[in-house]
Short mmCIF file of C-alpha atoms in Angstrom, two decimals:
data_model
loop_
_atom_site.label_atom_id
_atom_site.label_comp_id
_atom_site.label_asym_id
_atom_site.label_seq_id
_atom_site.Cartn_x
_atom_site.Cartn_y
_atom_site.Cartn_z
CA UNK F 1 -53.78 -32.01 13.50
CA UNK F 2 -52.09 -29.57 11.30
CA UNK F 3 -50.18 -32.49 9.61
CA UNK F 4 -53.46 -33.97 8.77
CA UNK F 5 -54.24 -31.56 5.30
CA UNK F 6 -50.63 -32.99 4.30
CA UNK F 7 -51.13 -36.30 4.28
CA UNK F 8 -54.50 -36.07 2.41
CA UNK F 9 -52.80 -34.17 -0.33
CA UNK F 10 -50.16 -36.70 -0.28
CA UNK F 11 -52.59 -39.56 -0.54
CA UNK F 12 -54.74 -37.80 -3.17
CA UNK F 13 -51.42 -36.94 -5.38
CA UNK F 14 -50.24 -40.55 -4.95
CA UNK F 15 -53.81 -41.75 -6.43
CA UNK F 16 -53.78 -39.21 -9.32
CA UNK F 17 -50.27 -40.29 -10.11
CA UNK F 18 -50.92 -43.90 -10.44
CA UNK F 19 -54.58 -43.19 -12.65
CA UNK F 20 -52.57 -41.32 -14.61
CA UNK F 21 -50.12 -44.25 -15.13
CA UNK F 22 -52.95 -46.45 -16.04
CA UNK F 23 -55.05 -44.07 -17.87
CA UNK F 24 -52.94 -41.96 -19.67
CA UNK F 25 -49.51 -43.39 -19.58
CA UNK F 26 -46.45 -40.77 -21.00
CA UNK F 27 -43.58 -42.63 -22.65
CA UNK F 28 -41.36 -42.68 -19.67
CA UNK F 29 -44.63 -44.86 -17.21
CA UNK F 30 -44.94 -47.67 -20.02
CA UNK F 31 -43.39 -50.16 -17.67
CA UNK F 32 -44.84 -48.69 -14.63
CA UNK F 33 -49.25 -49.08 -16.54
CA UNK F 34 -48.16 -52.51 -16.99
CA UNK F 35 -46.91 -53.38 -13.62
CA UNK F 36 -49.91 -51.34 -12.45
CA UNK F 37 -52.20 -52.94 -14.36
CA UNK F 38 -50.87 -56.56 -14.77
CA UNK F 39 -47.60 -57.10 -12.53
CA UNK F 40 -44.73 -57.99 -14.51
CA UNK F 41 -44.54 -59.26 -17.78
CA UNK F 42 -43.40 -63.01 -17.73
CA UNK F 43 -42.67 -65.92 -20.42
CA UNK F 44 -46.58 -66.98 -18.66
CA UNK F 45 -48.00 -63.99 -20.16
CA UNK F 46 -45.74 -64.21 -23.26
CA UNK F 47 -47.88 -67.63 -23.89
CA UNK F 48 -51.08 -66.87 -23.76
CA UNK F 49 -53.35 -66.46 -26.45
CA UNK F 50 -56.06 -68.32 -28.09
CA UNK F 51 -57.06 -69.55 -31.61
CA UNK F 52 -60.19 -67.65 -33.27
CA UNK F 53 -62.46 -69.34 -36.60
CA UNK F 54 -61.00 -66.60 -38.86
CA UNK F 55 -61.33 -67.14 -43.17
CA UNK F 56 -58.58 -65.01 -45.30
CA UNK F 57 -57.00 -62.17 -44.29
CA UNK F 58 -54.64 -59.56 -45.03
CA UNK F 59 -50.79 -60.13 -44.58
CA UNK F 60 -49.35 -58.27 -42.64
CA UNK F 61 -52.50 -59.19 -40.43
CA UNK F 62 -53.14 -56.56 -37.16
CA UNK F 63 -50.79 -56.63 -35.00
CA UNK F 64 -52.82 -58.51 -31.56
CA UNK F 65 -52.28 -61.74 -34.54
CA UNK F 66 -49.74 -64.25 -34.45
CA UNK F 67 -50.25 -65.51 -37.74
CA UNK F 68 -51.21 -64.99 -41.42
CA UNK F 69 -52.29 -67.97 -42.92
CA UNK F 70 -55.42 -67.43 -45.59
CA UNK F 71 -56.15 -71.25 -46.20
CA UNK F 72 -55.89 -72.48 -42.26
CA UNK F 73 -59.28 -71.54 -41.00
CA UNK F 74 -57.70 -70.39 -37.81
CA UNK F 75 -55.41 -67.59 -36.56
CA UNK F 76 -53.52 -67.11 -33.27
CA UNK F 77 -54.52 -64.07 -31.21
CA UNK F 78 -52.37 -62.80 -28.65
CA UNK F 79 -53.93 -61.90 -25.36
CA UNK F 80 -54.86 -58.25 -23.96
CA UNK F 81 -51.91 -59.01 -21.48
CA UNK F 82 -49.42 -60.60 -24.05
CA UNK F 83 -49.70 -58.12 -26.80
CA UNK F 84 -49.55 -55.04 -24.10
CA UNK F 85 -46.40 -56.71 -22.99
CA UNK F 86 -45.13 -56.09 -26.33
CA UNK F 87 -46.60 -59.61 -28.46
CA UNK F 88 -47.26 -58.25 -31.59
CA UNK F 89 -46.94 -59.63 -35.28
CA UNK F 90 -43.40 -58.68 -37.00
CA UNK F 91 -43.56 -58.29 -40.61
CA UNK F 92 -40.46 -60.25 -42.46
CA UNK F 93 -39.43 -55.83 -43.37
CA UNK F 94 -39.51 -55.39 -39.65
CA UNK F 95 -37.48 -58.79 -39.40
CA UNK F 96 -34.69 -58.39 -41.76
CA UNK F 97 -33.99 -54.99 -40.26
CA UNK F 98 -33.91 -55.48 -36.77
CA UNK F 99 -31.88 -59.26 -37.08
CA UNK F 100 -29.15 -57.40 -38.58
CA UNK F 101 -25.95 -58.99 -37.54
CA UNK F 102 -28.05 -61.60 -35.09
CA UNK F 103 -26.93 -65.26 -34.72
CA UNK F 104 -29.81 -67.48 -33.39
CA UNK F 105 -28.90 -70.90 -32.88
CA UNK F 106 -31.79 -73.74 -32.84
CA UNK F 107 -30.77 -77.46 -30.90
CA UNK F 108 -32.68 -80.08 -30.71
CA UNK F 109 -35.09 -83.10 -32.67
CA UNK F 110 -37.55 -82.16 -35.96
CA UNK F 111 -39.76 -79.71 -33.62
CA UNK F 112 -36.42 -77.42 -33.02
CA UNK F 113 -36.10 -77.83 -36.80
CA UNK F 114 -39.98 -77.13 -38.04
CA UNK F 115 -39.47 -73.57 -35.44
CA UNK F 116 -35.87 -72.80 -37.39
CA UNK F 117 -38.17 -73.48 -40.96
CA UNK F 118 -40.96 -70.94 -39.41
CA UNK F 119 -38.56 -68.19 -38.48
CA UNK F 120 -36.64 -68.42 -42.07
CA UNK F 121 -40.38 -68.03 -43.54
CA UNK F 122 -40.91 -64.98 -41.33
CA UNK F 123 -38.26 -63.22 -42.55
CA UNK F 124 -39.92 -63.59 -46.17
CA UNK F 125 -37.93 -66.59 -46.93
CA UNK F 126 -40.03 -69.96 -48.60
CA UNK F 127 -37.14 -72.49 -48.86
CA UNK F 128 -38.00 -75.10 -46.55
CA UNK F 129 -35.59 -76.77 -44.65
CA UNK F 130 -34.43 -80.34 -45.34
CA UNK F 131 -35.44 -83.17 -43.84
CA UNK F 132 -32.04 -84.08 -42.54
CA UNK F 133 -30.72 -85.47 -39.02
CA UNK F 134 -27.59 -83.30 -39.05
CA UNK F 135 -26.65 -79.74 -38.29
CA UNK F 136 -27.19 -77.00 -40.86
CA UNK F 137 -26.43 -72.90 -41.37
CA UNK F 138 -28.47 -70.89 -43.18
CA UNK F 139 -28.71 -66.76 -43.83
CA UNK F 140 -31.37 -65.50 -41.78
CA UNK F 141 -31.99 -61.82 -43.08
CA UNK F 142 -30.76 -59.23 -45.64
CA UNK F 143 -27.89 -57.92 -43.25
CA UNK F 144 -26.06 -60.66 -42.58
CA UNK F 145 -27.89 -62.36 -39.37
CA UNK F 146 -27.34 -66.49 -39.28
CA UNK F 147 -29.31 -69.60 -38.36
CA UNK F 148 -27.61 -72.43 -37.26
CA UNK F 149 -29.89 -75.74 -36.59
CA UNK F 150 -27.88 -78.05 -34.76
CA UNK F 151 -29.42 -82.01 -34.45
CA UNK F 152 -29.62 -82.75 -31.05
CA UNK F 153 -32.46 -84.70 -30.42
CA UNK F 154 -32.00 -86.13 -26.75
CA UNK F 155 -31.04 -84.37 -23.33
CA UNK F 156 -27.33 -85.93 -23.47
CA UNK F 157 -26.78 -84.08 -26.66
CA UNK F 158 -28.24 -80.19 -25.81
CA UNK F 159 -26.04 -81.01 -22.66
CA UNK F 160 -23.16 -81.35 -25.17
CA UNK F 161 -24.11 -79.17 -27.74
CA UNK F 162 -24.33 -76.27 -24.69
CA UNK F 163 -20.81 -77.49 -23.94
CA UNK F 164 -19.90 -76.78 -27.75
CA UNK F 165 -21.45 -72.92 -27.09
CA UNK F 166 -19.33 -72.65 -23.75
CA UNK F 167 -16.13 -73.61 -25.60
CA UNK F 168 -16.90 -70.62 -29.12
CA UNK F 169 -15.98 -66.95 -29.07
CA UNK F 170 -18.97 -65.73 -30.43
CA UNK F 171 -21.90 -66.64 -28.50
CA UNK F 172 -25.24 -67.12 -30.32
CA UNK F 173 -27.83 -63.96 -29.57
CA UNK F 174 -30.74 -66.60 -29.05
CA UNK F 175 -30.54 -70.17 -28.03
CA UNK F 176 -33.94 -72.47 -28.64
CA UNK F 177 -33.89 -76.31 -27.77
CA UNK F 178 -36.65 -78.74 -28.16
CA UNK F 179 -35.46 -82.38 -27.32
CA UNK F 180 -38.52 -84.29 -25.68
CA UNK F 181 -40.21 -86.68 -28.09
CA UNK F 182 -36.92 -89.00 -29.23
CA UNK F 183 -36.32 -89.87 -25.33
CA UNK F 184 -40.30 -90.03 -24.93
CA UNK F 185 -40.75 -92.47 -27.63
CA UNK F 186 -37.72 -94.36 -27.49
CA UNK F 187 -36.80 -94.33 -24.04
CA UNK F 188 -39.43 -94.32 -22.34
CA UNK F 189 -38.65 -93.73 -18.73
CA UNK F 190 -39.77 -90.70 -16.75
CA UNK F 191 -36.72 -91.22 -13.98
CA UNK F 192 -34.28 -91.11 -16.63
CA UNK F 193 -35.68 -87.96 -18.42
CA UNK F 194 -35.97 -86.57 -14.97
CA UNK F 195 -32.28 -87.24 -14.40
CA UNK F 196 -30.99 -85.66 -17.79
CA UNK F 197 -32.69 -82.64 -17.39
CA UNK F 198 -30.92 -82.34 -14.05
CA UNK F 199 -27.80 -82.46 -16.16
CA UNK F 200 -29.57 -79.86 -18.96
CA UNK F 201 -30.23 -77.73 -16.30
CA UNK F 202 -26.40 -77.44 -14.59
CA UNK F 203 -25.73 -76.69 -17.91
CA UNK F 204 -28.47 -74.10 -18.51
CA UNK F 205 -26.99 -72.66 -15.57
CA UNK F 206 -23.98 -72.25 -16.75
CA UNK F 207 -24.81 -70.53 -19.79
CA UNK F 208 -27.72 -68.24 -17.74
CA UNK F 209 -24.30 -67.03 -15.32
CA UNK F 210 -22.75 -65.91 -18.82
CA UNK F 211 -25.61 -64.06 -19.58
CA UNK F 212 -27.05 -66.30 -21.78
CA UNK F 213 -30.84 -67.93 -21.01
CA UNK F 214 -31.81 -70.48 -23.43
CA UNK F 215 -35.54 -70.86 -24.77
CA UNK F 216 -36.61 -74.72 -24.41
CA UNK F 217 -39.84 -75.97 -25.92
CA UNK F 218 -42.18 -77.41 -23.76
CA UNK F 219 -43.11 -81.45 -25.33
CA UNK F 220 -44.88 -81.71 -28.38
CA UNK F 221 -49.10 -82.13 -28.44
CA UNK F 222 -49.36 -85.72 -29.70
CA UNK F 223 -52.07 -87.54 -31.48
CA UNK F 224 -52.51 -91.36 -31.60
CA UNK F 225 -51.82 -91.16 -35.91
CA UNK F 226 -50.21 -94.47 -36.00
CA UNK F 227 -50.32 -95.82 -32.96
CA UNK F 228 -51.84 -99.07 -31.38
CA UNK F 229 -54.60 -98.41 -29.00
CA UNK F 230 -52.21 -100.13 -26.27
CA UNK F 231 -49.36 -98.06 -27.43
CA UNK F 232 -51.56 -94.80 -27.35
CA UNK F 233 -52.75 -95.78 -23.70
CA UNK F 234 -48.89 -95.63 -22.36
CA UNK F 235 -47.63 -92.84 -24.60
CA UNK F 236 -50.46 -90.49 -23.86
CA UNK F 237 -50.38 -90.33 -20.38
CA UNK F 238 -46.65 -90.64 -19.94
CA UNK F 239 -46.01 -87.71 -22.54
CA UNK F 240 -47.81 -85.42 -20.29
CA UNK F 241 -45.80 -86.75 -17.01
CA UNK F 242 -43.21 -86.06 -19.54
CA UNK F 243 -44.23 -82.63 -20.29
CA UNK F 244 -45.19 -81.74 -16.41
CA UNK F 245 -41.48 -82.25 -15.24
CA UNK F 246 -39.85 -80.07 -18.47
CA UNK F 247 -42.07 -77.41 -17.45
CA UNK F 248 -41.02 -77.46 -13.75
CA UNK F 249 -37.52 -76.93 -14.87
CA UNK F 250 -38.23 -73.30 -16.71
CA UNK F 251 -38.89 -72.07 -13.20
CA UNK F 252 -35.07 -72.43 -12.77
CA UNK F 253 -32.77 -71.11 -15.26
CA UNK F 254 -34.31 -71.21 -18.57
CA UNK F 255 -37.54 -69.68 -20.10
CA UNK F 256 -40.34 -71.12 -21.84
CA UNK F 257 -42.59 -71.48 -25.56
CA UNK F 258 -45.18 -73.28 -24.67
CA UNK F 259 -45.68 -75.31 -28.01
CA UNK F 260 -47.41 -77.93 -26.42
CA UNK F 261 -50.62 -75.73 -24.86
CA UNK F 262 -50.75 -73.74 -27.76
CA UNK F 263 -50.88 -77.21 -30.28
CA UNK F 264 -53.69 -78.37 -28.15
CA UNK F 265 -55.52 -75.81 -28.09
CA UNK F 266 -55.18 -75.54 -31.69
CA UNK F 267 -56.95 -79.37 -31.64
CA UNK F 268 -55.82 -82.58 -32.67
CA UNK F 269 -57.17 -81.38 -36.51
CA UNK F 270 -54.25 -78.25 -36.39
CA UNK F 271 -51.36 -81.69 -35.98
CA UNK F 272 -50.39 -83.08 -39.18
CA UNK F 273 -49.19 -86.56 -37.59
CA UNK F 274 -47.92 -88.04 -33.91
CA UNK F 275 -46.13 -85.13 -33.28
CA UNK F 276 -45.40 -82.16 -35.64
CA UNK F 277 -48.49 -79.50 -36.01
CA UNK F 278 -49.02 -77.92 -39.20
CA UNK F 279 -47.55 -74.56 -40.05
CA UNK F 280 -49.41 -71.73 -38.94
CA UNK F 281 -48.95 -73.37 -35.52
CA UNK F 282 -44.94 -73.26 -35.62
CA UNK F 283 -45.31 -69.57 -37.51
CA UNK F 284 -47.34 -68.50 -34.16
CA UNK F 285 -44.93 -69.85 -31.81
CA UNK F 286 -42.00 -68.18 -34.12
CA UNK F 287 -43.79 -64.95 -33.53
CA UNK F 288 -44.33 -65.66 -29.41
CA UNK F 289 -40.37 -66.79 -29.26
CA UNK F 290 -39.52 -63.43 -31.15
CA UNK F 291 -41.40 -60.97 -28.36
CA UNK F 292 -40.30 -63.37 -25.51
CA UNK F 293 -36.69 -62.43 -27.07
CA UNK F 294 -36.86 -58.82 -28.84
CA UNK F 295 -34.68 -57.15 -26.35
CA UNK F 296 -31.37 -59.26 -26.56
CA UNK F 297 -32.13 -60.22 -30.29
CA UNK F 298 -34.44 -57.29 -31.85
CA UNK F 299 -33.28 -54.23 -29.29
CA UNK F 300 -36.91 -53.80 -28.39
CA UNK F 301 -35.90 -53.24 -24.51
CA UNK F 302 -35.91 -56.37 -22.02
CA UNK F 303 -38.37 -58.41 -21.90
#
């Protein structure tokens, strides 16, 4: 019986120590509000977010936005959970002081590329990037931090293009790959793409036990544009079998950017043919892939 005053102080403390946590976090229980309040922060959370009716506004926008885009009609806003995770917008200042000395490599088809345009525009750069099926370098920030786009558009070549990482001395800081709509519209066969991202993801393996997790981009949202009715009845529904059995795979080794949820959520209006969105969409997604990355690549802390 004596015990018994104990353990109800020990209780109560316990209680005030996690309210306090939540309520009125120091710097040192950050980590510890979030887990408290949320669980832990995951590429799920990184994603989420939603597209608000919004007219002009100021650039830098606040920083719960994803985007600054005056003319669009629309701007992404990150999600209580996303931007207390650390999703926030990053001014191109912010940018071209924390990429200092960063290498970020982009693989993959015209999505990887239209992401590797977005980022150069968020670090205050307007050059766009050519139109070109080949493999291109380009200075990323004021201190010498590189982009590297490397054209790769199906699952055989990001298996060899990870081989070409394996076999350099200096390993990129961020790996992003995007290589679903050439095999989608070309190939056409769901137990074939199945079977080559088995062979993307020994490979993604590979790189993960070297410390190095690459960032694939779920499919792209597609609209009919172009296409037959009968050719829009088989690509629809086999781009989102397509799409289902990528995203199984970033429960393995690799994380996630959900293009393809945020894109349709955006609405068909937001794509600006089949398959490529128009660019506030891409300058969101730049903005999710930087948080989901700002500990290896900005030295934010992990993420």
């Amino acid at each position: 019986m004596a015990q018994e005053p104990r353990i109800v102080i020990g209780l109560a403390l316990g209680w005030f120590l996690v309210w306090c946590a939540v309520r009125h976090p120091f710097p040192g229980l950050v980590v510890n509000r979030l887990v408290v309040q949320f669980g832990p922060c995951t590429d799920a959370t990184f994603n989420r977010g939603a597209w608000i009716e919004s007219g002009a506004t100021t650039c830098p926008p606040p920083a719960q936005f994803g985007t600054c885009a005056p003319n669009f009609g629309k701007q992404w806003l990150f999600s209580r959970r996303a931007h207390q995770c650390g999703m926030r917008y990053r001014s191109p200042a912010t940018l071209n002081s924390t990429l200092a000395g960063k290498h970020v490599l982009f693989m993959g088809d015209s999505i990887t590329r239209y992401l590797a345009e977005a980022l150069l525009r968020a670090t205050g750069r307007s050059a766009a990037v050519p139109r070109w099926h080949m493999d291109m370098t380009y200075p990323l920030a004021a201190s010498n931090a590189t982009l590297d786009f490397w054209w790769s558009p199906y699952p055989s070549n990001i298996t060899d293009s990870m081989q070409r990482i394996l076999n350099t001395t200096a390993r990129p800081d961020l790996v992003v790959a995007s290589f679903c709509a050439w095999h989608l519209h070309s190939v056409m066969n769901i137990s074939d793409w199945s079977r080559q991202l088995d062979e993307v993801d020994a490979g993604v393996k590979i790189l993960a036990a070297d410390g190095l997790r690459p960032i694939v981009v779920s499919c792209p949202h597609s609209v009919q544009d172009r296409l037959t009715t009968d050719e829009w009845a088989v690509i629809k529904p086999l781009g989102l079998r397509y799409n289902e059995v990528l995203m199984s795979r970033t429960l393995r080794s690799w994380r996630l950017l959900d293009l393809n949820t945020m894109s349709t959520n955006c609405g068909d209006p937001c794509s600006k043919d089949r398959e490529h969105a128009f660019r506030p969409v891409y300058d969101a997604a730049v903005q999710v892939l930087l948080g989901m990355s700002a500990g290896p690549l900005l030295g934010e802390g992990e993420r």
